[in-house]
Coordinates of C-alpha atoms in Angstrom, one line a residue:
S253 CA 112.3 53.0 140.8
K254 CA 108.6 52.8 140.8
I255 CA 106.5 55.8 139.8
Y256 CA 103.1 56.3 141.3
S257 CA 100.6 59.0 140.4
R258 CA 97.3 60.0 142.0
V259 CA 94.9 62.7 141.0
E260 CA 93.5 65.0 143.6
F261 CA 90.9 67.5 142.6
A262 CA 91.3 71.1 143.6
G263 CA 88.4 72.5 145.5
G264 CA 86.9 69.2 146.5
R265 CA 85.4 66.0 145.0
R266 CA 83.3 65.2 142.0
N267 CA 80.5 67.5 141.1
N268 CA 77.2 65.7 140.4
G269 CA 79.2 62.6 139.4
L270 CA 81.3 64.4 136.8
T271 CA 84.9 65.0 137.4
Q272 CA 86.2 68.5 137.2
S273 CA 88.0 69.6 134.0
L274 CA 91.6 68.9 133.3
V275 CA 92.4 72.6 133.8
E276 CA 91.0 72.5 137.3
R277 CA 92.8 69.4 138.7
V278 CA 96.2 69.1 140.3
M279 CA 98.2 66.0 139.8
H280 CA 100.4 64.8 142.6
F281 CA 103.3 62.4 142.1
S282 CA 104.8 60.0 144.6
R283 CA 107.8 57.8 144.1
Q284 CA 110.9 56.5 145.8
L285 CA 112.9 59.7 145.9
D286 CA 116.6 60.3 145.2
P287 CA 117.0 63.0 147.9
F288 CA 119.9 64.5 145.9
T289 CA 117.9 65.5 142.7
H290 CA 115.2 67.9 141.8
T291 CA 111.9 66.1 141.5
I292 CA 108.5 67.3 140.5
R293 CA 106.0 66.7 143.3
A294 CA 102.8 68.1 141.7
C295 CA 101.6 70.2 138.8
G296 CA 98.4 71.9 138.2
P297 CA 96.9 75.2 136.9
G298 CA 99.4 77.9 137.3
E299 CA 101.9 76.0 139.5
V300 CA 104.5 73.3 139.7
T301 CA 105.7 72.0 143.1
V302 CA 109.3 70.9 143.1
I303 CA 111.1 68.8 145.7
L304 CA 114.5 70.4 146.2
P305 CA 117.6 68.2 146.7
Y306 CA 119.0 67.6 150.1
Q307 CA 122.2 69.6 150.7
A308 CA 124.6 67.7 152.9
R309 CA 126.9 69.7 155.2
P310 CA 130.6 69.0 154.8
G311 CA 131.6 65.8 156.6
E312 CA 128.0 64.8 157.3
E313 CA 127.1 61.1 157.0
I314 CA 123.7 60.4 155.7
Q315 CA 121.8 57.5 157.4
G316 CA 118.2 56.5 157.1
M317 CA 115.6 58.9 155.8
V318 CA 116.5 62.4 154.6
S319 CA 114.1 65.3 155.1
T320 CA 113.3 67.2 151.9
R321 CA 112.1 70.7 151.1
Q322 CA 109.7 71.7 148.4
E323 CA 108.9 74.9 146.6
T324 CA 105.9 75.8 144.5
L325 CA 106.7 77.8 141.4
R326 CA 104.1 79.9 139.6
R327 CA 106.2 81.0 136.6
S328 CA 107.7 79.1 133.7
L329 CA 110.8 77.1 134.7
I330 CA 113.5 74.7 133.6
I331 CA 114.3 71.7 135.8
T332 CA 117.1 69.2 135.6
P333 CA 118.2 66.7 138.2
R334 CA 120.9 69.1 139.4
R335 CA 119.6 72.6 138.5
L336 CA 116.4 74.6 138.8
V337 CA 115.9 77.8 136.7
R338 CA 113.0 79.4 138.6
D339 CA 112.0 82.1 136.1
W340 CA 112.4 80.9 132.5
A341 CA 111.7 83.9 130.3
P342 CA 108.8 82.8 128.2
Q343 CA 105.5 82.9 130.2
R344 CA 103.2 82.1 127.3
F345 CA 103.7 79.9 124.2
E346 CA 103.6 82.9 122.0
D347 CA 106.6 84.4 123.9
L348 CA 109.1 81.6 122.9
T349 CA 112.3 82.7 121.1
G350 CA 115.5 81.0 120.1
D351 CA 117.3 82.5 123.1
D352 CA 114.9 80.7 125.4
F353 CA 116.0 77.3 124.0
Q354 CA 119.7 78.5 124.2
V355 CA 119.3 78.7 128.0
V356 CA 118.2 75.1 128.0
M357 CA 121.1 74.0 125.7
E358 CA 123.6 75.6 128.1
L359 CA 122.5 73.1 130.8
Q360 CA 123.8 70.3 128.5
P361 CA 121.0 67.7 128.7
E362 CA 120.8 64.6 126.6
I363 CA 117.1 65.2 126.1
V364 CA 114.8 68.2 126.5
L365 CA 111.1 67.8 127.5
F366 CA 109.2 70.9 126.4
G367 CA 105.9 71.3 128.3
S368 CA 103.8 73.6 126.1
G369 CA 101.2 74.5 128.7
G370 CA 97.7 73.0 129.1
T371 CA 97.6 71.7 125.5
L372 CA 100.1 70.2 123.2
R373 CA 101.5 72.8 120.9
W374 CA 104.6 72.4 118.7
P375 CA 107.2 75.3 118.7
D376 CA 108.6 76.4 115.4
G377 CA 111.3 74.0 114.2
A378 CA 113.8 76.8 113.9
L379 CA 113.6 77.3 117.7
T380 CA 114.6 73.7 118.5
A381 CA 116.9 73.1 115.6
P382 CA 120.1 74.2 117.5
L383 CA 119.4 71.6 120.2
M384 CA 118.9 68.8 117.6
A385 CA 122.1 69.9 115.7
R386 CA 124.1 69.3 118.9
G387 CA 122.5 65.8 119.3
I388 CA 120.1 66.8 122.1
G389 CA 116.7 65.1 121.7
V390 CA 113.6 67.2 122.0
E391 CA 110.2 65.9 123.0
V392 CA 107.2 68.1 122.9
M393 CA 104.1 67.5 125.1
D394 CA 101.7 69.3 127.3
T395 CA 103.1 70.4 130.7
A396 CA 101.4 67.7 132.8
A397 CA 102.8 65.0 130.6
A398 CA 106.3 66.6 130.6
C399 CA 106.2 66.7 134.5
R400 CA 105.4 62.9 134.7
T401 CA 108.0 62.1 132.0
Y402 CA 110.7 64.1 133.7
N403 CA 110.3 62.1 136.9
V404 CA 110.5 58.8 135.0
L405 CA 113.7 59.8 133.2
T406 CA 115.3 61.3 136.3
A407 CA 114.6 58.0 138.1
D408 CA 116.4 56.3 135.3
Q409 CA 119.4 58.7 135.9
R410 CA 119.0 60.3 132.5
Q411 CA 120.4 63.8 131.9
V412 CA 117.1 65.4 131.2
A413 CA 115.9 69.0 131.2
A414 CA 112.2 69.9 131.4
A415 CA 111.4 73.4 130.0
L416 CA 107.9 74.0 131.3
L417 CA 105.3 76.7 130.5
M418 CA 102.5 76.9 133.1
I419 CA 99.2 75.2 132.5

């Protein structure tokens, strides 16, 4: 699958030739979609837009294009190809606890992408140690990078979970 990204600036175009700050821009992603997985469509300050998987009706044959639905979330979330946790408990980096990562572990991913918000911040090693003890990889990055990486790994059919704090 090919991944394409394009940056659109919230509130218009360039201001006096200078681009708006990272915090003010919204990044939209486009790619050849698997209509049966959760995909991240866009992420920006205070929101992540998710394309929801198509739900076939019993006995329905799928031919051609499949219409998709999307949802914009404004609270921390966990997303996997098959599950969406819409209101992950920590809303700020300082709120993280071991129980928050236990919720991620119960989804049984092979790798966890932790989006730490607008800047890269590493959680205390004790919080992620139970994941690594079970052989679950943990990658830490800012939330925008975690969104992009999630789509790439999902396209490669990896069992990934992205635990995302808002930018």
